[in-house]
Short mmCIF file of C-alpha atoms in Angstrom, two decimals:
data_model
loop_
_atom_site.label_atom_id
_atom_site.label_comp_id
_atom_site.label_asym_id
_atom_site.label_seq_id
_atom_site.Cartn_x
_atom_site.Cartn_y
_atom_site.Cartn_z
CA MET A 1 29.96 -90.86 -86.02
CA LEU A 2 29.23 -88.69 -82.88
CA SER A 3 27.62 -91.44 -80.68
CA ILE A 4 31.14 -93.58 -80.87
CA PHE A 5 33.24 -90.35 -80.57
CA SER A 6 31.80 -89.18 -77.46
CA ARG A 7 32.06 -93.22 -75.63
CA LEU A 8 36.16 -92.33 -76.26
CA SER A 9 38.01 -91.19 -73.88
CA LEU A 10 39.32 -87.80 -73.22
CA VAL A 11 42.61 -88.72 -74.39
CA THR A 12 41.63 -90.22 -77.25
CA LYS A 13 39.57 -87.08 -78.34
CA ILE A 14 42.45 -84.77 -77.81
CA LEU A 15 45.10 -86.56 -79.90
CA ILE A 16 42.13 -86.82 -82.61
CA ALA A 17 41.82 -83.03 -82.45
CA ILE A 18 45.61 -83.04 -83.02
CA ILE A 19 45.43 -84.94 -85.86
CA LEU A 20 42.82 -82.90 -87.44
CA GLY A 21 44.31 -79.61 -86.08
CA PHE A 22 47.27 -80.46 -88.06
CA PHE A 23 45.74 -81.54 -91.08
CA VAL A 24 43.68 -78.21 -91.28
CA ALA A 25 46.76 -76.16 -90.67
CA VAL A 26 48.69 -77.70 -93.69
CA PHE A 27 46.08 -78.17 -96.42
CA PHE A 28 43.47 -75.53 -95.50
CA PRO A 29 45.23 -72.70 -93.90
CA SER A 30 42.99 -70.12 -95.05
CA PHE A 31 40.19 -71.72 -92.31
CA THR A 32 42.90 -71.34 -89.19
CA PRO A 33 41.75 -67.56 -88.98
CA TYR A 34 37.83 -68.98 -87.61
CA LEU A 35 39.08 -71.69 -86.37
CA SER A 36 41.13 -69.84 -83.67
CA LEU A 37 38.23 -68.21 -81.37
CA LEU A 38 37.79 -72.15 -80.71
CA GLY A 39 41.52 -71.93 -78.62
CA GLU A 40 40.94 -68.76 -77.29
CA LEU A 41 37.56 -69.49 -75.70
CA PHE A 42 39.07 -72.27 -74.17
CA ILE A 43 42.14 -70.88 -72.59
CA LYS A 44 39.86 -68.03 -71.33
CA ALA A 45 37.52 -70.17 -70.38
CA LEU A 46 40.27 -72.04 -68.38
CA LYS A 47 42.54 -69.09 -67.13
CA SER A 48 39.39 -67.65 -65.89
CA VAL A 49 37.39 -70.69 -63.89
CA ALA A 50 40.99 -71.56 -61.96
CA PRO A 51 41.61 -68.40 -60.24
CA ILE A 52 38.28 -69.09 -58.53
CA LEU A 53 38.68 -72.75 -58.53
CA VAL A 54 42.13 -72.50 -56.30
CA PHE A 55 40.86 -70.15 -53.83
CA VAL A 56 38.22 -72.15 -52.88
CA LEU A 57 38.94 -75.64 -53.00
CA VAL A 58 42.27 -74.65 -50.97
CA MET A 59 40.34 -72.67 -48.76
CA SER A 60 37.49 -75.27 -48.42
CA SER A 61 40.40 -78.09 -47.82
CA ILE A 62 42.36 -76.36 -45.19
CA ALA A 63 38.79 -75.44 -42.79
CA ASN A 64 38.36 -79.23 -43.02
CA PHE A 65 41.28 -80.58 -41.80
CA LYS A 66 41.23 -83.30 -39.79
CA VAL A 67 44.09 -83.62 -36.89
CA GLY A 68 46.05 -86.85 -37.79
CA HIS A 69 45.61 -86.20 -41.62
CA ASN A 70 48.94 -86.29 -43.60
CA ALA A 71 48.71 -84.13 -46.70
CA ASN A 72 52.35 -84.98 -47.40
CA LEU A 73 52.95 -81.34 -48.25
CA ARG A 74 56.78 -81.45 -47.07
CA PRO A 75 57.87 -84.03 -49.59
CA ILE A 76 56.41 -82.73 -52.15
CA LEU A 77 58.22 -79.21 -51.72
CA ILE A 78 61.64 -81.68 -50.98
CA LEU A 79 60.62 -83.41 -55.06
CA TYR A 80 59.88 -79.99 -56.27
CA ALA A 81 62.85 -78.20 -55.00
CA VAL A 82 64.79 -81.17 -56.27
CA GLY A 83 63.61 -81.75 -59.55
CA MET A 84 63.89 -78.29 -60.40
CA ILE A 85 67.48 -78.06 -59.60
CA LEU A 86 68.40 -81.39 -61.47
CA ALA A 87 66.68 -80.47 -64.45
CA ALA A 88 69.06 -76.96 -64.39
CA LEU A 89 71.75 -79.42 -63.48
CA CYS A 90 70.87 -81.95 -66.88
CA ALA A 91 70.56 -78.30 -68.98
CA ILE A 92 74.57 -77.41 -68.09
CA VAL A 93 75.16 -80.86 -69.09
CA ALA A 94 73.79 -80.24 -71.96
CA SER A 95 74.69 -76.90 -72.97
CA HIS A 96 78.61 -78.36 -72.31
CA PHE A 97 78.34 -81.32 -74.32
CA PHE A 98 76.21 -79.37 -77.12
CA PRO A 99 77.21 -75.87 -77.26
CA SER A 100 74.39 -73.37 -78.76
CA PHE A 101 74.90 -70.16 -80.44
CA LEU A 102 72.77 -67.26 -81.21
CA TYR A 103 72.17 -64.82 -83.58
CA LEU A 104 72.81 -61.41 -81.47
CA ASN A 105 71.99 -58.93 -83.73
CA ALA A 106 68.32 -58.56 -83.04
CA ASP A 107 66.88 -55.34 -81.70
CA ALA A 108 66.33 -55.38 -77.90
CA GLN A 109 63.03 -55.61 -77.49
CA THR A 110 62.99 -52.46 -74.86
CA GLU A 111 58.95 -52.74 -73.85
CA LEU A 112 59.38 -56.04 -72.07
CA GLN A 113 60.34 -55.37 -67.53
CA PRO A 114 62.76 -58.01 -67.12
CA ALA A 115 63.46 -58.58 -63.23
CA SER A 116 67.04 -56.82 -63.10
CA SER A 117 68.04 -58.69 -60.06
CA LEU A 118 67.23 -61.84 -58.13
CA SER A 119 66.49 -59.79 -54.48
CA GLU A 120 63.71 -57.87 -56.83
CA ILE A 121 62.41 -61.60 -57.62
CA LEU A 122 62.50 -62.72 -54.10
CA LYS A 123 60.67 -59.46 -53.14
CA ASN A 124 58.05 -59.36 -55.98
CA LEU A 125 57.10 -63.22 -54.38
CA LEU A 126 57.25 -61.61 -50.91
CA LEU A 127 54.73 -58.93 -51.94
CA SER A 128 52.77 -61.01 -54.33
CA PHE A 129 51.43 -62.82 -50.83
CA VAL A 130 49.95 -59.81 -49.48
CA ALA A 131 48.21 -58.39 -52.78
CA ASN A 132 44.69 -57.68 -51.69
CA PRO A 133 42.36 -60.66 -51.96
CA VAL A 134 40.20 -59.36 -54.98
CA GLN A 135 42.85 -58.21 -56.99
CA ALA A 136 45.20 -61.45 -56.56
CA ILE A 137 41.70 -63.33 -58.42
CA ALA A 138 41.07 -60.71 -60.97
CA GLU A 139 44.62 -60.88 -62.03
CA ALA A 140 45.04 -64.50 -61.55
CA ASN A 141 48.50 -64.24 -58.91
CA PHE A 142 48.49 -67.23 -57.82
CA ILE A 143 50.67 -66.57 -55.19
CA GLY A 144 48.19 -64.12 -53.44
CA ILE A 145 45.30 -66.51 -54.03
CA LEU A 146 47.22 -69.12 -51.82
CA GLY A 147 48.10 -66.68 -49.29
CA TRP A 148 44.53 -65.44 -49.02
CA ALA A 149 43.48 -69.13 -49.32
CA VAL A 150 45.65 -70.74 -46.90
CA GLY A 151 44.44 -67.68 -44.11
CA LEU A 152 40.82 -67.93 -44.47
CA GLY A 153 40.78 -72.00 -44.69
CA ILE A 154 43.02 -71.50 -41.21
CA ALA A 155 40.68 -68.92 -39.79
CA LEU A 156 37.92 -71.19 -40.43
CA ARG A 157 38.98 -74.60 -39.31
CA HIS A 158 37.14 -72.35 -35.94
CA SER A 159 34.31 -71.83 -37.30
CA SER A 160 30.45 -74.08 -37.28
CA ASP A 161 29.93 -77.77 -38.97
CA THR A 162 27.18 -75.79 -41.23
CA THR A 163 30.22 -73.17 -42.53
CA LYS A 164 32.43 -75.85 -43.51
CA GLN A 165 29.20 -77.54 -45.41
CA VAL A 166 28.84 -74.70 -47.31
CA LEU A 167 32.42 -74.42 -48.20
CA THR A 168 32.55 -78.57 -49.28
CA ASP A 169 29.44 -77.56 -51.94
CA ILE A 170 31.03 -74.45 -53.21
CA SER A 171 34.00 -76.58 -54.49
CA LEU A 172 32.05 -79.30 -55.16
CA ALA A 173 29.82 -76.75 -57.92
CA VAL A 174 33.02 -74.83 -59.04
CA ASN A 175 34.50 -78.25 -60.08
CA GLN A 176 31.24 -79.38 -62.02
CA ILE A 177 31.73 -76.23 -63.26
CA ILE A 178 35.59 -77.74 -64.23
CA GLN A 179 34.07 -80.45 -66.02
CA VAL A 180 31.99 -78.64 -68.82
CA VAL A 181 35.12 -77.01 -69.43
CA ILE A 182 37.09 -80.05 -69.88
CA SER A 183 34.75 -81.78 -71.89
CA PHE A 184 35.36 -78.88 -74.70
CA ALA A 185 39.27 -79.75 -74.15
CA PRO A 186 39.43 -81.51 -77.84
CA LEU A 187 37.54 -78.90 -79.53
CA GLY A 188 39.98 -76.04 -77.95
CA ILE A 189 42.64 -77.60 -78.83
CA PHE A 190 41.85 -78.41 -82.24
CA GLY A 191 41.82 -74.80 -82.86
CA LEU A 192 45.04 -74.20 -80.98
CA VAL A 193 47.02 -76.97 -82.97
CA ALA A 194 45.63 -75.17 -85.92
CA VAL A 195 46.70 -71.80 -85.52
CA THR A 196 49.62 -72.79 -83.96
CA PHE A 197 51.16 -75.32 -86.93
CA ALA A 198 49.47 -72.08 -89.58
CA ASP A 199 50.83 -68.84 -87.82
CA ALA A 200 54.43 -70.51 -86.95
CA GLY A 201 55.06 -73.75 -88.48
CA LEU A 202 58.80 -74.85 -89.20
CA ALA A 203 60.48 -72.27 -91.13
CA THR A 204 60.78 -70.05 -88.79
CA LEU A 205 63.02 -72.49 -86.52
CA LYS A 206 65.29 -73.56 -88.72
CA ASN A 207 68.03 -71.23 -87.55
CA TYR A 208 67.91 -72.04 -84.38
CA ALA A 209 67.56 -76.10 -84.85
CA GLN A 210 70.87 -76.33 -82.17
CA LEU A 211 69.34 -74.86 -79.80
CA ILE A 212 65.57 -76.22 -79.77
CA ALA A 213 67.07 -79.76 -80.16
CA VAL A 214 68.85 -79.05 -76.92
CA LEU A 215 66.29 -77.35 -74.53
CA LEU A 216 63.87 -79.91 -76.19
CA GLY A 217 66.46 -82.75 -75.33
CA THR A 218 66.80 -81.71 -72.21
CA MET A 219 63.27 -81.46 -71.56
CA VAL A 220 62.43 -84.66 -72.43
CA PHE A 221 65.18 -86.35 -70.70
CA VAL A 222 64.24 -84.63 -67.43
CA ALA A 223 60.18 -86.18 -67.96
CA LEU A 224 61.75 -89.41 -69.03
CA VAL A 225 64.88 -89.82 -67.10
CA ILE A 226 65.29 -87.61 -64.37
CA ASN A 227 61.09 -87.22 -62.92
CA PRO A 228 60.58 -91.22 -62.86
CA ILE A 229 63.95 -91.66 -61.17
CA LEU A 230 62.72 -89.61 -58.35
CA VAL A 231 59.22 -91.58 -58.47
CA ALA A 232 60.78 -94.54 -58.66
CA ILE A 233 62.82 -93.42 -55.10
CA VAL A 234 59.99 -92.64 -53.72
CA ILE A 235 56.92 -94.96 -54.59
CA ARG A 236 59.38 -98.32 -54.75
CA SER A 237 58.22 -99.51 -57.86
CA ASN A 238 57.63 -99.40 -61.53
CA PRO A 239 57.15 -95.20 -62.23
CA TYR A 240 56.68 -95.43 -65.57
CA PRO A 241 53.02 -96.15 -65.58
CA LEU A 242 52.37 -92.95 -63.45
CA VAL A 243 54.69 -91.00 -65.22
CA LEU A 244 53.65 -91.89 -68.90
CA LYS A 245 49.64 -91.28 -67.83
CA CYS A 246 50.39 -87.93 -66.74
CA LEU A 247 52.31 -86.82 -69.53
CA ARG A 248 49.84 -88.04 -71.79
CA GLU A 249 47.05 -86.45 -70.00
CA SER A 250 48.39 -83.76 -68.33
CA GLY A 251 51.29 -83.28 -70.58
CA ILE A 252 49.44 -82.95 -73.89
CA THR A 253 47.53 -80.31 -72.55
CA ALA A 254 49.77 -77.97 -71.32
CA PHE A 255 51.58 -78.32 -74.38
CA PHE A 256 49.16 -76.51 -76.57
CA THR A 257 47.61 -74.27 -73.60
CA ARG A 258 51.26 -73.23 -72.73
CA SER A 259 49.70 -71.80 -69.38
CA SER A 260 50.17 -73.67 -65.60
CA ALA A 261 47.71 -71.48 -64.63
CA ALA A 262 45.51 -72.75 -67.00
CA ASN A 263 46.17 -76.32 -66.99
CA ILE A 264 46.06 -76.88 -62.92
CA PRO A 265 41.57 -77.50 -63.07
CA VAL A 266 42.67 -80.27 -65.18
CA ASN A 267 45.79 -81.50 -63.19
CA LEU A 268 43.50 -81.74 -60.29
CA ASP A 269 40.93 -83.73 -62.65
CA LEU A 270 43.66 -85.84 -63.19
CA ALA A 271 44.99 -86.01 -59.36
CA LYS A 272 41.01 -87.01 -58.77
CA ARG A 273 40.98 -90.19 -61.01
CA LEU A 274 44.21 -91.00 -59.51
CA GLY A 275 43.02 -91.44 -56.17
CA VAL A 276 45.54 -88.92 -54.35
CA ASN A 277 44.47 -87.42 -51.55
CA GLU A 278 42.19 -83.83 -52.34
CA ALA A 279 43.36 -82.45 -48.93
CA THR A 280 47.28 -83.21 -50.48
CA ALA A 281 46.13 -82.05 -54.70
CA SER A 282 44.33 -78.82 -53.69
CA VAL A 283 46.77 -77.32 -52.07
CA ALA A 284 50.06 -78.69 -53.57
CA ILE A 285 49.18 -78.68 -57.01
CA PRO A 286 48.04 -74.85 -57.44
CA LEU A 287 51.40 -74.49 -55.42
CA GLY A 288 53.37 -76.20 -58.20
CA ALA A 289 51.92 -74.39 -60.88
CA THR A 290 53.50 -71.18 -58.82
CA ILE A 291 56.46 -72.74 -58.00
CA ASN A 292 57.52 -75.62 -59.39
CA MET A 293 59.33 -74.91 -62.94
CA ALA A 294 61.88 -77.62 -63.87
CA GLY A 295 61.02 -76.64 -67.72
CA ALA A 296 62.06 -72.96 -66.67
CA ALA A 297 65.03 -73.96 -65.07
CA VAL A 298 66.08 -75.43 -68.05
CA THR A 299 64.72 -72.45 -70.35
CA ILE A 300 67.08 -69.93 -68.64
CA THR A 301 69.78 -72.23 -68.54
CA VAL A 302 70.12 -72.95 -71.36
CA LEU A 303 69.68 -69.81 -73.25
CA THR A 304 71.60 -68.00 -70.70
CA LEU A 305 75.08 -70.54 -71.67
CA ALA A 306 73.69 -70.21 -75.14
CA ALA A 307 74.68 -66.23 -74.92
CA VAL A 308 78.12 -66.90 -72.86
CA HIS A 309 79.19 -69.62 -75.30
CA THR A 310 78.30 -67.23 -78.22
CA LEU A 311 80.56 -64.24 -76.64
CA GLY A 312 83.54 -66.32 -75.42
CA ILE A 313 82.51 -65.96 -71.99
CA HIS A 314 84.68 -68.74 -69.99
CA VAL A 315 82.19 -70.59 -67.25
CA ASP A 316 84.60 -72.68 -64.46
CA ILE A 317 82.49 -75.25 -62.69
CA LEU A 318 81.72 -73.78 -59.59
CA THR A 319 80.29 -70.54 -61.81
CA MET A 320 77.79 -73.54 -63.30
CA ILE A 321 76.68 -74.60 -60.19
CA ILE A 322 75.44 -71.01 -59.23
CA LEU A 323 74.08 -71.12 -61.92
CA SER A 324 71.90 -73.85 -61.40
CA ILE A 325 71.07 -72.61 -58.39
CA VAL A 326 70.04 -69.17 -60.03
CA ALA A 327 68.20 -70.43 -62.77
CA THR A 328 65.98 -72.35 -60.08
CA VAL A 329 65.41 -70.03 -57.86
CA SER A 330 64.63 -67.10 -61.05
CA ALA A 331 62.28 -70.37 -62.33
CA CYS A 332 60.31 -70.15 -58.99
CA GLY A 333 58.98 -66.41 -59.94
CA ALA A 334 58.49 -67.30 -63.33
CA SER A 335 54.58 -66.78 -64.10
CA GLY A 336 52.35 -69.42 -64.56
CA VAL A 337 51.36 -68.19 -67.88
CA ALA A 338 52.70 -68.25 -71.49
CA GLY A 339 56.65 -66.77 -71.97
CA GLY A 340 57.21 -66.14 -67.85
CA SER A 341 60.41 -67.76 -67.87
CA LEU A 342 62.00 -65.38 -70.58
CA LEU A 343 61.94 -62.64 -68.84
CA LEU A 344 64.07 -64.04 -66.47
CA ILE A 345 67.14 -64.54 -68.13
CA PRO A 346 68.29 -61.55 -67.68
CA VAL A 347 68.93 -62.21 -63.82
CA ALA A 348 70.91 -65.02 -65.22
CA CYS A 349 72.91 -63.78 -68.09
CA GLY A 350 74.05 -60.91 -65.01
CA LEU A 351 75.73 -63.83 -63.33
CA PHE A 352 78.36 -63.40 -66.13
CA GLY A 353 78.23 -60.21 -66.36
CA ILE A 354 76.09 -59.79 -69.67
CA PRO A 355 74.82 -56.38 -70.74
CA SER A 356 71.01 -56.22 -70.11
CA ASP A 357 70.53 -54.89 -74.29
CA VAL A 358 72.35 -58.48 -75.04
CA ALA A 359 70.15 -60.26 -72.31
CA MET A 360 66.79 -58.55 -74.00
CA GLN A 361 67.98 -59.99 -77.16
CA VAL A 362 68.67 -63.25 -76.19
CA VAL A 363 64.70 -62.86 -75.24
CA ALA A 364 63.52 -61.72 -78.05
CA ILE A 365 65.27 -64.98 -79.63
CA GLY A 366 63.41 -67.07 -77.09
CA MET A 367 60.44 -65.10 -78.05
CA VAL A 368 60.64 -66.60 -81.72
CA ILE A 369 61.47 -70.44 -80.91
CA SER A 370 59.02 -70.40 -78.14
CA VAL A 371 55.91 -71.55 -80.56
CA LEU A 372 58.14 -75.04 -79.28
CA GLN A 373 60.00 -73.74 -76.11
CA ASP A 374 57.66 -72.32 -74.00
CA SER A 375 54.69 -75.27 -74.81
CA SER A 376 57.23 -78.10 -73.91
CA GLU A 377 58.34 -76.11 -70.73
CA THR A 378 55.04 -76.10 -69.63
CA ALA A 379 53.97 -79.64 -70.76
CA LEU A 380 57.34 -80.71 -68.29
CA ASN A 381 56.08 -77.76 -66.00
CA SER A 382 52.48 -79.15 -65.61
CA SER A 383 52.77 -82.67 -65.77
CA THR A 384 55.39 -82.75 -62.72
CA ASP A 385 53.07 -81.43 -60.57
CA VAL A 386 51.13 -83.87 -60.89
CA ILE A 387 53.40 -86.74 -60.89
CA PHE A 388 54.87 -85.62 -57.77
CA THR A 389 51.88 -85.52 -55.88
CA ALA A 390 50.88 -88.61 -56.77
CA ALA A 391 53.88 -90.62 -56.14
CA VAL A 392 53.99 -88.62 -52.72
CA ASP A 393 50.44 -90.27 -52.17
CA ILE A 394 51.15 -93.91 -53.46
CA ALA A 395 54.03 -94.06 -51.03
CA SER A 396 52.12 -92.55 -48.04
CA LYS A 397 49.54 -95.40 -48.69
CA LYS A 398 51.93 -98.29 -48.63
#
């Protein structure tokens, strides 16, 4: 059986792990505390190697960049921006036709520190670019890591061929470590699934079934309708083989790791197997994990409008359009780790004059449903990174 299992594809192994994890959570819940270590080790390994991987790959890619090679970053960034705005607009439409209402009677989570304004988000983003490089790697500050990797890569473009070869060899060595970590994905996801269903289940989510349905329904619509339309415009052919492959191989892993940053190695491996130009993937995918947050835009918009409906605040079309822009910019500032988008909800709530203590109660509700919301959000965010990167690369080769 082990021999047969070893010959299966990684996705098949992960699907088997999901089924087994759900089975253990339902029938042997007492075993899940022992299995939690498997999931924790897997996520820890991904998060540990991701900063080094991004730093080395981006620096090596830029240092070895040849004049005349098109990395296609501009169209990818445009797709990121358009995708997030459309995701926010879809959330507005869904919230209008299926309004959700909250129980705003929870205690405010005073220990959480959300951004107080849009200007603070932009300030923090700029300050992250100039963070100490060692500190940026230690704290997984991917904006700072990208900033230093790009800067050093540009400086090293004028170095000797030997130096450039050393950078290439280091990036290959880090890639080999990544392959080892990814090979343990089925085991890690088995532990994550078992613990998730055993601890949370669905009982705590019944009170917010409508809210969850709007959130997940919007994300599914973006993943299966909006993104394919954008990809079809770019590649001028059937987008679903690419979209479904990325959702299957990137989205499933991201759903359970709940971290765009941790899923960077998975996306880079998938991009390589899709034949994406390494110069493109090594920059666009880490950048996407930092700023491409369509799922976060949906979360911020839906939860904000749920608070607006609950409080009986009138919203006109112009304000909704402004909300979509605010949600998009705020989503860019969302952390690439679990729950990063929830702390930006007060920024959008401030657009409607909702007090911070009420906004923090909305954040608390987001924490309750995060077992599904955050997992789905991350799956959409991370899979979109590789979908758009691959689409632009495919179009450039036609």
